[in-house]
Short mmCIF file of C-alpha atoms in Angstrom, two decimals:
data_model
loop_
_atom_site.label_atom_id
_atom_site.label_comp_id
_atom_site.label_asym_id
_atom_site.label_seq_id
_atom_site.Cartn_x
_atom_site.Cartn_y
_atom_site.Cartn_z
CA MET A 1 -152.49 -285.93 -66.78
CA PRO A 2 -151.54 -282.56 -68.31
CA GLY A 3 -152.58 -279.92 -65.08
CA ASP A 4 -154.20 -279.82 -61.56
CA ALA A 5 -156.91 -277.12 -63.51
CA TRP A 6 -158.49 -280.62 -65.25
CA GLN A 7 -158.58 -283.06 -61.93
CA GLY A 8 -161.88 -284.06 -61.63
CA TYR A 9 -162.72 -282.87 -64.93
CA GLU A 10 -164.80 -285.88 -66.77
CA SER A 11 -167.58 -286.04 -69.41
CA PRO A 12 -169.08 -289.76 -68.66
CA GLY A 13 -171.67 -290.36 -71.70
CA PHE A 14 -170.26 -288.10 -74.09
CA PHE A 15 -167.30 -287.28 -76.24
CA ASP A 16 -165.27 -284.79 -74.94
CA GLU A 17 -163.32 -282.64 -77.67
CA MET A 18 -160.24 -282.17 -75.55
CA ILE A 19 -160.20 -284.80 -72.85
CA ALA A 20 -160.83 -288.53 -73.24
CA GLY A 21 -162.55 -290.79 -71.06
CA ASP A 22 -159.02 -292.16 -69.57
CA GLY A 23 -158.54 -288.52 -67.96
CA ARG A 24 -156.13 -287.93 -71.02
CA PRO A 25 -155.76 -285.62 -73.74
CA HIS A 26 -156.53 -286.54 -77.42
CA ALA A 27 -152.82 -286.73 -78.80
CA ALA A 28 -153.37 -283.52 -81.21
CA VAL A 29 -154.49 -281.32 -78.08
CA ALA A 30 -152.11 -282.23 -75.62
CA GLU A 31 -149.92 -279.76 -75.76
CA LEU A 32 -152.94 -276.95 -75.51
CA ALA A 33 -154.61 -279.01 -72.81
CA GLU A 34 -151.32 -279.04 -70.78
CA ARG A 35 -150.68 -275.11 -71.37
CA ILE A 36 -154.38 -274.63 -70.36
CA GLY A 37 -154.24 -276.91 -67.07
CA ALA A 38 -150.76 -275.21 -66.19
CA LEU A 39 -153.04 -271.54 -65.74
CA ASP A 40 -154.50 -271.59 -62.11
CA ARG A 41 -158.34 -270.29 -61.63
CA ASP A 42 -157.21 -266.64 -61.26
CA GLU A 43 -155.35 -266.48 -64.14
CA LEU A 44 -158.19 -268.18 -65.97
CA THR A 45 -160.74 -265.93 -64.47
CA ALA A 46 -158.87 -262.62 -65.19
CA ARG A 47 -158.45 -263.83 -69.04
CA ARG A 48 -161.97 -264.26 -69.02
CA ALA A 49 -162.32 -260.91 -67.30
CA ALA A 50 -160.11 -259.05 -70.34
CA ALA A 51 -162.18 -261.23 -73.11
CA GLY A 52 -165.45 -259.65 -71.61
CA LEU A 53 -164.12 -255.92 -71.69
CA ASP A 54 -162.52 -256.68 -75.24
CA ILE A 55 -166.24 -257.75 -76.47
CA LYS A 56 -167.70 -254.74 -74.69
CA SER A 57 -165.01 -251.86 -75.82
CA MET A 58 -165.65 -253.63 -79.55
CA GLY A 59 -169.62 -253.09 -79.05
CA ILE A 60 -169.87 -257.02 -80.48
CA THR A 61 -173.37 -257.48 -79.45
CA PHE A 62 -176.73 -259.59 -80.07
CA THR A 63 -180.39 -258.55 -79.91
CA VAL A 64 -183.03 -261.28 -77.86
CA TYR A 65 -186.64 -260.62 -79.38
CA SER A 66 -188.04 -261.53 -76.27
CA ASP A 67 -186.66 -259.14 -73.71
CA ALA A 68 -188.27 -256.15 -73.02
CA GLY A 69 -187.09 -253.34 -75.06
CA MET A 70 -185.15 -255.64 -77.23
CA ILE A 71 -181.72 -254.24 -75.83
CA ASP A 72 -178.47 -255.59 -77.08
CA ARG A 73 -176.58 -258.05 -74.93
CA ALA A 74 -172.75 -258.50 -75.02
CA TRP A 75 -171.77 -261.44 -76.64
CA PRO A 76 -171.27 -264.32 -74.40
CA PHE A 77 -168.01 -265.69 -75.11
CA ASP A 78 -165.90 -268.42 -73.53
CA ILE A 79 -162.31 -268.50 -73.35
CA VAL A 80 -160.98 -272.35 -73.97
CA PRO A 81 -161.05 -272.96 -77.76
CA ARG A 82 -162.99 -275.63 -79.41
CA VAL A 83 -160.40 -277.78 -81.49
CA ILE A 84 -160.48 -279.83 -84.71
CA PRO A 85 -157.93 -281.64 -86.10
CA ALA A 86 -156.84 -280.80 -89.87
CA SER A 87 -157.25 -284.13 -90.84
CA GLN A 88 -160.89 -284.70 -90.07
CA TRP A 89 -161.42 -280.81 -91.21
CA ARG A 90 -160.80 -281.85 -94.57
CA ARG A 91 -163.52 -284.56 -95.07
CA VAL A 92 -166.13 -282.43 -93.36
CA ALA A 93 -165.50 -279.33 -95.88
CA ALA A 94 -165.54 -281.90 -98.46
CA GLY A 95 -168.82 -283.32 -97.14
CA LEU A 96 -170.30 -279.79 -97.02
CA ALA A 97 -169.15 -278.64 -100.43
CA GLN A 98 -171.17 -281.39 -101.67
CA ARG A 99 -174.22 -280.99 -99.56
CA VAL A 100 -174.27 -277.52 -100.81
CA ALA A 101 -173.95 -278.57 -104.40
CA ALA A 102 -176.88 -280.87 -104.18
CA LEU A 103 -179.04 -277.98 -102.26
CA ASN A 104 -178.87 -275.74 -105.04
CA ALA A 105 -179.16 -278.17 -107.84
CA PHE A 106 -182.45 -278.72 -105.95
CA ILE A 107 -183.37 -275.70 -105.71
CA ALA A 108 -182.99 -275.13 -109.31
CA ASP A 109 -184.98 -278.03 -110.22
CA ILE A 110 -188.33 -276.76 -107.78
CA TYR A 111 -188.00 -273.81 -109.61
CA GLY A 112 -187.47 -275.07 -113.04
CA GLU A 113 -188.65 -278.87 -114.37
CA GLN A 114 -189.12 -280.54 -111.00
CA ARG A 115 -187.56 -283.66 -112.18
CA VAL A 116 -187.16 -284.46 -108.88
CA ILE A 117 -191.03 -284.71 -108.34
CA ALA A 118 -191.45 -286.33 -111.43
CA ASP A 119 -189.32 -289.32 -110.62
CA GLY A 120 -190.55 -289.70 -107.49
CA VAL A 121 -187.39 -288.94 -105.13
CA PHE A 122 -189.34 -285.85 -103.60
CA PRO A 123 -193.06 -285.76 -102.83
CA ARG A 124 -195.20 -282.89 -104.52
CA GLU A 125 -197.12 -282.95 -101.22
CA VAL A 126 -194.03 -281.15 -99.51
CA LEU A 127 -193.68 -278.93 -101.83
CA ASP A 128 -197.12 -278.03 -101.99
CA GLN A 129 -196.85 -277.09 -98.15
CA SER A 130 -193.85 -275.69 -97.94
CA VAL A 131 -194.29 -272.13 -96.47
CA ASN A 132 -191.15 -270.79 -98.17
CA PHE A 133 -191.72 -272.13 -101.81
CA ARG A 134 -192.31 -268.50 -103.79
CA PRO A 135 -194.17 -269.12 -107.17
CA GLU A 136 -193.12 -265.61 -107.86
CA CYS A 137 -189.51 -266.97 -108.71
CA VAL A 138 -190.61 -270.09 -110.89
CA GLY A 139 -188.77 -269.66 -114.17
CA MET A 140 -185.99 -267.81 -113.12
CA ARG A 141 -182.57 -268.70 -113.78
CA PRO A 142 -179.40 -266.75 -111.43
CA ALA A 143 -176.19 -267.58 -113.08
CA GLY A 144 -174.79 -270.76 -112.84
CA ASP A 145 -178.39 -272.02 -111.14
CA ILE A 146 -176.87 -271.17 -107.81
CA TRP A 147 -179.93 -269.89 -105.24
CA ALA A 148 -178.20 -270.24 -102.31
CA HIS A 149 -175.11 -268.25 -102.12
CA ILE A 150 -174.53 -267.97 -98.32
CA CYS A 151 -175.36 -271.57 -96.49
CA GLY A 152 -174.71 -272.21 -93.00
CA SER A 153 -175.09 -275.78 -92.16
CA ASP A 154 -175.53 -276.40 -88.30
CA LEU A 155 -172.74 -279.77 -87.44
CA VAL A 156 -173.14 -281.93 -84.20
CA ARG A 157 -170.69 -284.67 -83.06
CA ASP A 158 -172.28 -287.88 -80.95
CA HIS A 159 -170.70 -290.32 -78.40
CA ASN A 160 -167.97 -291.59 -81.10
CA GLY A 161 -166.55 -288.24 -82.06
CA ASP A 162 -168.72 -288.80 -85.38
CA PHE A 163 -169.86 -285.72 -87.41
CA TYR A 164 -173.69 -285.30 -88.36
CA VAL A 165 -175.31 -282.53 -90.47
CA LEU A 166 -178.52 -281.13 -88.24
CA GLU A 167 -179.91 -278.55 -90.29
CA ASP A 168 -179.00 -276.42 -93.19
CA ASN A 169 -179.80 -272.62 -93.30
CA LEU A 170 -180.18 -270.98 -96.06
CA ARG A 171 -182.40 -267.82 -95.93
CA VAL A 172 -180.55 -265.37 -94.25
CA PRO A 173 -177.83 -267.62 -92.39
CA SER A 174 -176.11 -265.82 -89.62
CA GLY A 175 -173.23 -266.03 -87.24
CA VAL A 176 -170.25 -265.58 -89.29
CA SER A 177 -169.07 -262.04 -87.49
CA TYR A 178 -168.88 -263.81 -84.21
CA MET A 179 -167.05 -266.59 -85.42
CA VAL A 180 -163.94 -263.88 -86.87
CA GLU A 181 -164.58 -261.69 -83.88
CA ASN A 182 -164.40 -264.47 -81.30
CA ARG A 183 -160.69 -265.19 -83.14
CA MET A 184 -159.68 -261.58 -82.60
CA VAL A 185 -160.44 -261.91 -78.73
CA ALA A 186 -158.85 -265.43 -78.44
CA LYS A 187 -155.73 -263.76 -80.17
CA ARG A 188 -155.92 -261.07 -77.48
CA VAL A 189 -156.70 -263.64 -74.43
CA PHE A 190 -154.32 -266.21 -75.28
CA PRO A 191 -151.51 -264.94 -77.91
CA GLU A 192 -148.74 -267.53 -76.27
CA LEU A 193 -151.00 -270.25 -77.87
CA PHE A 194 -151.02 -269.00 -81.34
CA ASP A 195 -147.21 -268.68 -81.32
CA ALA A 196 -147.37 -272.62 -80.27
CA HIS A 197 -150.17 -273.87 -82.60
CA VAL A 198 -150.14 -273.96 -86.45
CA ILE A 199 -154.33 -272.92 -86.76
CA GLY A 200 -156.21 -272.65 -89.51
CA PRO A 201 -157.19 -268.89 -90.17
CA VAL A 202 -160.78 -267.45 -90.50
CA ASP A 203 -160.56 -263.79 -91.16
CA ASP A 204 -160.67 -264.64 -95.35
CA TYR A 205 -164.24 -265.02 -95.15
CA PRO A 206 -165.12 -261.03 -96.33
CA SER A 207 -162.67 -261.15 -99.01
CA GLU A 208 -164.29 -264.75 -100.04
CA LEU A 209 -167.73 -263.29 -99.94
CA LEU A 210 -166.99 -260.12 -101.67
CA ASP A 211 -165.40 -261.89 -104.70
CA ALA A 212 -168.20 -264.35 -104.27
CA LEU A 213 -171.04 -261.27 -104.75
CA ALA A 214 -168.65 -259.31 -107.51
CA ALA A 215 -168.46 -262.65 -109.87
CA LEU A 216 -172.50 -262.10 -109.52
CA SER A 217 -172.88 -258.85 -111.21
CA PRO A 218 -174.77 -258.24 -114.47
CA ARG A 219 -171.99 -255.92 -115.40
CA PRO A 220 -169.10 -257.89 -115.97
CA ASN A 221 -166.85 -255.47 -117.31
CA ILE A 222 -167.30 -252.86 -114.82
CA THR A 223 -166.19 -253.07 -110.71
CA PRO A 224 -169.87 -253.39 -109.18
CA ASN A 225 -171.31 -251.39 -106.78
CA VAL A 226 -172.10 -254.38 -103.95
CA ALA A 227 -174.85 -253.36 -101.10
CA LEU A 228 -175.74 -255.37 -98.09
CA LEU A 229 -179.37 -255.07 -97.11
CA THR A 230 -180.51 -254.65 -93.66
CA PRO A 231 -184.07 -254.39 -91.90
CA GLY A 232 -181.91 -251.93 -89.50
CA ILE A 233 -181.21 -251.10 -85.96
CA TYR A 234 -183.57 -253.72 -84.44
CA ASN A 235 -182.51 -256.68 -86.41
CA SER A 236 -181.00 -258.98 -84.12
CA ALA A 237 -178.13 -259.86 -86.43
CA PHE A 238 -177.66 -255.97 -87.21
CA PHE A 239 -174.09 -255.85 -85.46
CA GLU A 240 -173.08 -258.58 -88.18
CA HIS A 241 -174.54 -256.30 -91.02
CA VAL A 242 -172.54 -253.03 -90.02
CA TRP A 243 -169.74 -255.37 -89.60
CA LEU A 244 -170.20 -257.41 -92.91
CA ALA A 245 -170.47 -254.19 -94.90
CA GLY A 246 -167.53 -252.50 -93.55
CA GLN A 247 -165.16 -255.70 -93.87
CA MET A 248 -166.44 -255.94 -97.57
CA GLY A 249 -166.52 -252.35 -98.29
CA ALA A 250 -169.61 -252.73 -99.45
CA GLU A 251 -172.73 -250.32 -98.74
CA LEU A 252 -175.38 -250.41 -96.01
CA VAL A 253 -178.75 -249.59 -96.78
CA GLN A 254 -182.01 -250.20 -96.20
CA GLY A 255 -185.03 -250.68 -97.91
CA SER A 256 -186.05 -247.17 -98.35
CA ASP A 257 -182.39 -246.02 -99.40
CA LEU A 258 -183.41 -247.91 -102.47
CA TYR A 259 -184.91 -247.30 -105.75
CA VAL A 260 -186.06 -248.88 -108.96
CA GLY A 261 -186.23 -246.99 -112.18
CA ASP A 262 -188.02 -246.98 -115.32
CA ASP A 263 -185.17 -249.20 -117.05
CA ASP A 264 -185.86 -251.92 -114.18
CA CYS A 265 -182.23 -251.10 -112.44
CA VAL A 266 -181.87 -250.42 -108.98
CA TYR A 267 -179.89 -247.84 -107.62
CA THR A 268 -178.85 -245.83 -104.41
CA ARG A 269 -179.61 -242.61 -103.43
CA THR A 270 -176.87 -240.13 -102.71
CA ILE A 271 -176.24 -237.00 -102.19
CA TYR A 272 -174.78 -236.63 -105.41
CA GLY A 273 -177.85 -238.30 -107.36
CA LEU A 274 -178.72 -241.99 -108.52
CA ARG A 275 -175.93 -244.88 -108.32
CA ARG A 276 -176.59 -248.33 -109.91
CA VAL A 277 -176.14 -251.23 -107.63
CA ASP A 278 -175.37 -254.42 -109.16
CA VAL A 279 -175.31 -257.14 -106.56
CA ILE A 280 -177.39 -256.83 -103.19
CA TYR A 281 -176.49 -259.23 -100.49
CA ARG A 282 -180.09 -259.21 -98.61
CA ARG A 283 -180.78 -260.00 -95.16
CA VAL A 284 -183.99 -259.00 -95.00
CA ASP A 285 -186.75 -262.23 -96.08
CA ASP A 286 -188.43 -262.77 -98.62
CA LEU A 287 -191.58 -261.66 -98.11
CA PHE A 288 -190.59 -258.45 -96.89
CA LEU A 289 -188.27 -257.71 -100.17
CA ASP A 290 -190.58 -256.51 -102.69
CA PRO A 291 -194.19 -254.78 -101.20
CA GLU A 292 -195.34 -255.13 -105.13
CA VAL A 293 -194.80 -258.85 -104.94
CA PHE A 294 -194.82 -259.79 -101.41
CA ARG A 295 -196.33 -258.16 -98.55
CA ALA A 296 -197.77 -255.21 -99.61
CA ASP A 297 -197.61 -253.77 -96.02
CA SER A 298 -193.13 -254.15 -95.58
CA MET A 299 -191.36 -251.21 -94.68
CA LEU A 300 -188.26 -252.80 -95.01
CA GLY A 301 -187.98 -253.76 -98.99
CA THR A 302 -187.84 -251.91 -102.02
CA PRO A 303 -190.57 -251.83 -104.54
CA GLY A 304 -190.05 -253.23 -108.00
CA LEU A 305 -186.85 -255.00 -106.77
CA MET A 306 -187.97 -258.58 -107.86
CA ARG A 307 -188.55 -256.97 -111.51
CA ALA A 308 -184.91 -255.62 -111.70
CA TRP A 309 -183.78 -258.96 -110.31
CA ARG A 310 -186.26 -260.73 -113.10
CA ALA A 311 -184.83 -258.60 -115.55
CA GLY A 312 -181.20 -259.63 -114.81
CA ASN A 313 -180.55 -256.03 -114.01
CA VAL A 314 -179.53 -256.74 -110.57
CA ALA A 315 -178.47 -260.02 -109.00
CA LEU A 316 -179.68 -260.89 -105.36
CA ALA A 317 -177.92 -262.97 -102.53
CA ASN A 318 -179.20 -265.57 -101.61
CA ALA A 319 -181.70 -265.47 -104.25
CA PRO A 320 -185.38 -265.35 -103.04
CA GLY A 321 -187.19 -268.76 -102.95
CA ALA A 322 -183.93 -270.40 -102.02
CA GLY A 323 -185.70 -270.72 -98.53
CA VAL A 324 -187.55 -273.72 -100.30
CA ALA A 325 -184.65 -275.65 -99.25
CA ASP A 326 -184.55 -274.49 -95.38
CA ASP A 327 -187.21 -276.93 -94.22
CA LYS A 328 -186.31 -279.60 -91.60
CA VAL A 329 -188.72 -281.77 -93.68
CA VAL A 330 -186.45 -281.42 -97.00
CA TYR A 331 -183.55 -281.38 -95.38
CA ALA A 332 -184.55 -285.14 -94.29
CA PHE A 333 -184.32 -285.60 -98.04
CA VAL A 334 -180.91 -284.43 -98.87
CA PRO A 335 -178.58 -287.47 -98.71
CA GLU A 336 -181.31 -288.54 -101.91
CA PHE A 337 -180.90 -285.23 -103.04
CA ILE A 338 -177.01 -286.17 -103.10
CA ARG A 339 -177.58 -289.60 -104.62
CA TYR A 340 -179.71 -288.21 -107.45
CA TYR A 341 -178.20 -284.79 -108.93
CA LEU A 342 -174.55 -285.90 -108.10
CA GLY A 343 -174.75 -289.44 -108.63
CA GLU A 344 -172.32 -289.43 -105.17
CA ALA A 345 -172.71 -291.13 -101.63
CA PRO A 346 -173.35 -288.80 -99.01
CA THR A 347 -170.03 -287.93 -97.54
CA LEU A 348 -171.89 -286.35 -94.12
CA ALA A 349 -175.02 -288.39 -92.56
CA ASN A 350 -178.31 -286.60 -91.84
CA VAL A 351 -179.24 -287.27 -87.98
CA PRO A 352 -181.37 -289.88 -87.95
CA THR A 353 -184.69 -288.15 -88.86
CA TRP A 354 -188.58 -289.50 -88.44
CA ARG A 355 -191.12 -287.52 -90.95
CA CYS A 356 -194.37 -287.49 -88.93
CA MET A 357 -195.87 -286.53 -92.49
CA ILE A 358 -195.53 -290.32 -93.53
CA GLU A 359 -198.07 -292.43 -91.39
CA ALA A 360 -195.45 -295.25 -90.07
CA GLU A 361 -192.86 -292.88 -88.89
CA ARG A 362 -195.59 -290.44 -87.42
CA GLU A 363 -196.91 -293.35 -85.54
CA TYR A 364 -193.52 -294.36 -83.88
CA VAL A 365 -193.01 -290.41 -83.04
CA LEU A 366 -196.24 -290.19 -80.76
CA ALA A 367 -195.56 -294.07 -79.34
CA HIS A 368 -191.98 -292.48 -78.31
CA LEU A 369 -192.44 -288.85 -77.77
CA ASP A 370 -190.48 -289.34 -74.23
CA GLU A 371 -187.62 -290.31 -75.81
CA LEU A 372 -187.38 -287.97 -78.74
CA VAL A 373 -186.80 -284.38 -80.15
CA VAL A 374 -189.55 -282.66 -82.10
CA LYS A 375 -188.78 -280.06 -84.58
CA PRO A 376 -191.33 -277.72 -86.66
CA ALA A 377 -190.29 -277.32 -89.92
CA ASN A 378 -189.66 -274.05 -90.19
CA GLU A 379 -188.81 -272.38 -86.80
CA SER A 380 -185.33 -271.30 -86.33
CA GLY A 381 -183.32 -270.21 -82.71
CA GLY A 382 -184.43 -273.51 -80.84
CA TYR A 383 -187.94 -272.26 -80.35
CA GLY A 384 -190.80 -274.27 -81.26
CA MET A 385 -189.66 -277.32 -80.14
CA LEU A 386 -189.88 -280.71 -77.55
CA ILE A 387 -187.05 -282.12 -76.28
CA GLY A 388 -189.42 -285.40 -75.04
CA PRO A 389 -187.19 -286.53 -72.13
CA ARG A 390 -187.07 -283.45 -70.08
CA ALA A 391 -190.67 -282.12 -71.16
CA THR A 392 -193.94 -282.86 -69.27
CA ASP A 393 -196.59 -285.33 -69.68
CA ALA A 394 -198.79 -282.12 -70.59
CA GLU A 395 -196.24 -280.59 -72.81
CA ARG A 396 -195.64 -284.44 -74.91
CA GLU A 397 -199.93 -284.42 -75.45
CA HIS A 398 -199.55 -281.07 -76.15
CA PHE A 399 -196.77 -281.90 -79.22
CA ALA A 400 -198.98 -284.92 -79.95
CA GLU A 401 -202.15 -283.09 -80.65
CA LEU A 402 -199.77 -280.59 -83.03
CA ILE A 403 -198.54 -283.51 -84.80
CA ARG A 404 -201.82 -285.02 -85.58
CA ALA A 405 -203.29 -281.36 -86.97
CA ASN A 406 -200.34 -280.75 -88.92
CA PRO A 407 -198.40 -283.63 -89.79
CA ARG A 408 -196.39 -282.07 -92.05
CA ASN A 409 -195.42 -279.47 -90.34
CA TYR A 410 -192.99 -281.72 -87.75
CA ILE A 411 -189.70 -284.11 -87.65
CA ALA A 412 -188.77 -286.06 -85.34
CA GLN A 413 -184.58 -286.79 -84.14
CA PRO A 414 -183.49 -289.36 -81.46
CA THR A 415 -181.80 -287.30 -78.41
CA LEU A 416 -178.20 -287.40 -79.16
CA ALA A 417 -175.06 -287.60 -76.81
CA LEU A 418 -174.13 -284.07 -78.09
CA SER A 419 -170.32 -283.56 -77.84
CA THR A 420 -168.72 -281.78 -74.95
CA ALA A 421 -165.84 -279.11 -74.65
CA PRO A 422 -164.14 -277.81 -71.94
CA THR A 423 -165.77 -274.55 -70.73
CA LEU A 424 -164.44 -271.83 -67.82
CA ILE A 425 -167.26 -271.63 -65.44
CA ASP A 426 -167.03 -269.49 -61.96
CA GLU A 427 -165.85 -272.96 -60.06
CA GLY A 428 -163.05 -273.98 -63.19
CA LEU A 429 -162.97 -276.08 -66.04
CA ALA A 430 -166.28 -277.75 -67.22
CA PRO A 431 -167.72 -279.98 -70.23
CA ARG A 432 -170.68 -278.30 -72.16
CA HIS A 433 -172.41 -279.30 -75.10
CA VAL A 434 -171.30 -277.35 -78.24
CA ASP A 435 -172.54 -277.30 -81.95
CA LEU A 436 -170.80 -276.23 -84.74
CA ARG A 437 -171.86 -273.89 -87.93
CA PRO A 438 -169.71 -273.55 -90.89
CA PHE A 439 -170.68 -271.23 -93.51
CA ILE A 440 -170.13 -272.41 -97.55
CA VAL A 441 -169.92 -269.86 -100.06
CA SER A 442 -170.91 -270.49 -103.68
CA ARG A 443 -170.41 -268.96 -106.99
CA PRO A 444 -170.57 -269.53 -110.44
CA ASP A 445 -166.88 -269.78 -111.42
CA HIS A 446 -165.28 -271.22 -108.83
CA PRO A 447 -165.44 -274.22 -106.32
CA PRO A 448 -167.21 -273.50 -103.00
CA TYR A 449 -165.12 -272.18 -99.99
CA VAL A 450 -165.99 -273.24 -96.90
CA THR A 451 -164.88 -271.74 -93.61
CA THR A 452 -161.55 -273.26 -91.77
CA GLY A 453 -164.11 -274.11 -88.91
CA GLY A 454 -167.11 -272.42 -88.46
CA LEU A 455 -169.03 -270.44 -84.67
CA THR A 456 -168.68 -273.06 -81.79
CA ARG A 457 -171.82 -272.43 -79.75
CA VAL A 458 -171.80 -274.02 -76.39
CA ALA A 459 -174.60 -274.15 -74.02
CA LEU A 460 -173.63 -272.32 -71.10
CA ARG A 461 -176.19 -273.94 -68.71
CA GLU A 462 -175.06 -277.33 -67.19
CA GLY A 463 -176.75 -280.24 -68.69
CA SER A 464 -178.34 -278.01 -71.48
CA LEU A 465 -178.30 -278.97 -75.13
CA VAL A 466 -179.91 -275.66 -76.46
CA VAL A 467 -176.85 -273.54 -77.92
CA ASN A 468 -178.67 -270.54 -79.12
CA SER A 469 -177.42 -267.52 -77.54
CA SER A 470 -181.03 -266.35 -77.74
CA GLN A 471 -181.68 -269.03 -75.09
CA GLY A 472 -178.59 -268.98 -72.80
CA GLY A 473 -175.94 -270.09 -74.91
CA GLY A 474 -172.71 -268.87 -75.98
CA SER A 475 -169.75 -269.29 -78.39
CA LYS A 476 -166.03 -269.83 -78.46
CA ASP A 477 -163.04 -269.76 -80.90
CA THR A 478 -162.65 -272.71 -83.50
CA TRP A 479 -159.47 -274.12 -84.20
CA ILE A 480 -158.47 -276.06 -87.04
CA ILE A 481 -155.54 -277.46 -85.82
CA ASP A 482 -152.41 -278.96 -88.29
CA ASP A 483 -152.29 -282.72 -86.60
CA SER A 484 -149.77 -283.87 -89.31
CA HIS A 485 -147.27 -284.68 -86.20
CA THR A 486 -149.56 -287.23 -85.04
CA THR A 487 -150.43 -290.82 -86.34
CA ALA A 488 -153.82 -291.91 -87.53
CA GLU A 489 -154.63 -294.18 -84.24
CA GLU A 490 -154.05 -291.11 -81.88
CA ARG A 491 -156.05 -288.42 -83.81
CA VAL A 492 -159.21 -287.74 -82.25
#
């Protein structure tokens, strides 16, 4: 056993990412487990307090909209790192790149010839009822037919330790700043652990993102002017907007800072006059981008922005309309997209999914609501879903009515035995459920870039499967660790 701190630690019925069922650490993390186990509770508590002070001093915050006054909270961080062997991660990264390539091909097709519908691979009724399909984007051809330049796909591991894709986020995926800041805090909390292990870096993300954005510029012969468009200080991800703009050296702008001229070019207003913008990394939802085209009452966008984009005078990332693939019903078809567009077998599997729009699958869901997790097609943040085994009879009946009223809007999945990772609580080290959001950056002139790991989110409440920070979850640093010294049989 690696140390007294692990006495009594167990996660029965789940795959634990550090301690195996026999009470011993997995081979790839044995040294790490021993070093952490050698620290007593007082030392671990002191390091947790140091991490908390670090987070406050750096102003790492997030906002919960349901809070009265929407007050910023300090980012919840657990000091025990989550570790994934590099031998496993290589396969996961390849699967993510494959998946995003198929998703971009699907989006390009949907706004183009719609071959996927004509060939019977994807039902037209799903598209017809999509809340994120933008008819205004039909016929557009972004550079390289890439629509989703930044994607955050959520991964989970089951009781065997196998990775599954839980969902894809292609509108305005957030969390990457916390991934990098988690690493900075972890280095200060556990410097000795970084000296003893070969850990994949995560701090290259801003430069990779900037290179990808610059590659989209409609003026390739000059250094592009890149701007990050934010909804403003009341957005829950505003910390990330400021962080990313600063890391990239990009302008942080709001809609009122931009102006579209008679030449259909976009400019920023400066004290020196107008300055042309070539690329906009937008963190504003489609419907608020341009009051000339979408919501006329939007105060977050810029009139004429879509004109400039359609004229090819500015690049927008992610492209408007990319959210058509950010739909949990569309998610269920992604394995078919990989086979259809790429002619390949999926490397990463979906979580088994029942589509309530299909009568036989809907009847199964209605008969097994006490066993399943039911999710609406376009909600995020863990909102609007039913966790059947923990719901009341009244809650299950309410969801049955919702499904019958609008079956296209719901999918169901089994209640997964999500993997656990050691987490420091007041009583010591305890298993808590985790997921993972890696980020994939796509560009026309280069293979996709996949982060080395991603943002690990942890359900801090005992027994909870909800990892979202807005609902009591926290996060961990994610280590992709060199395991070349272990045999295939020893790896996690």
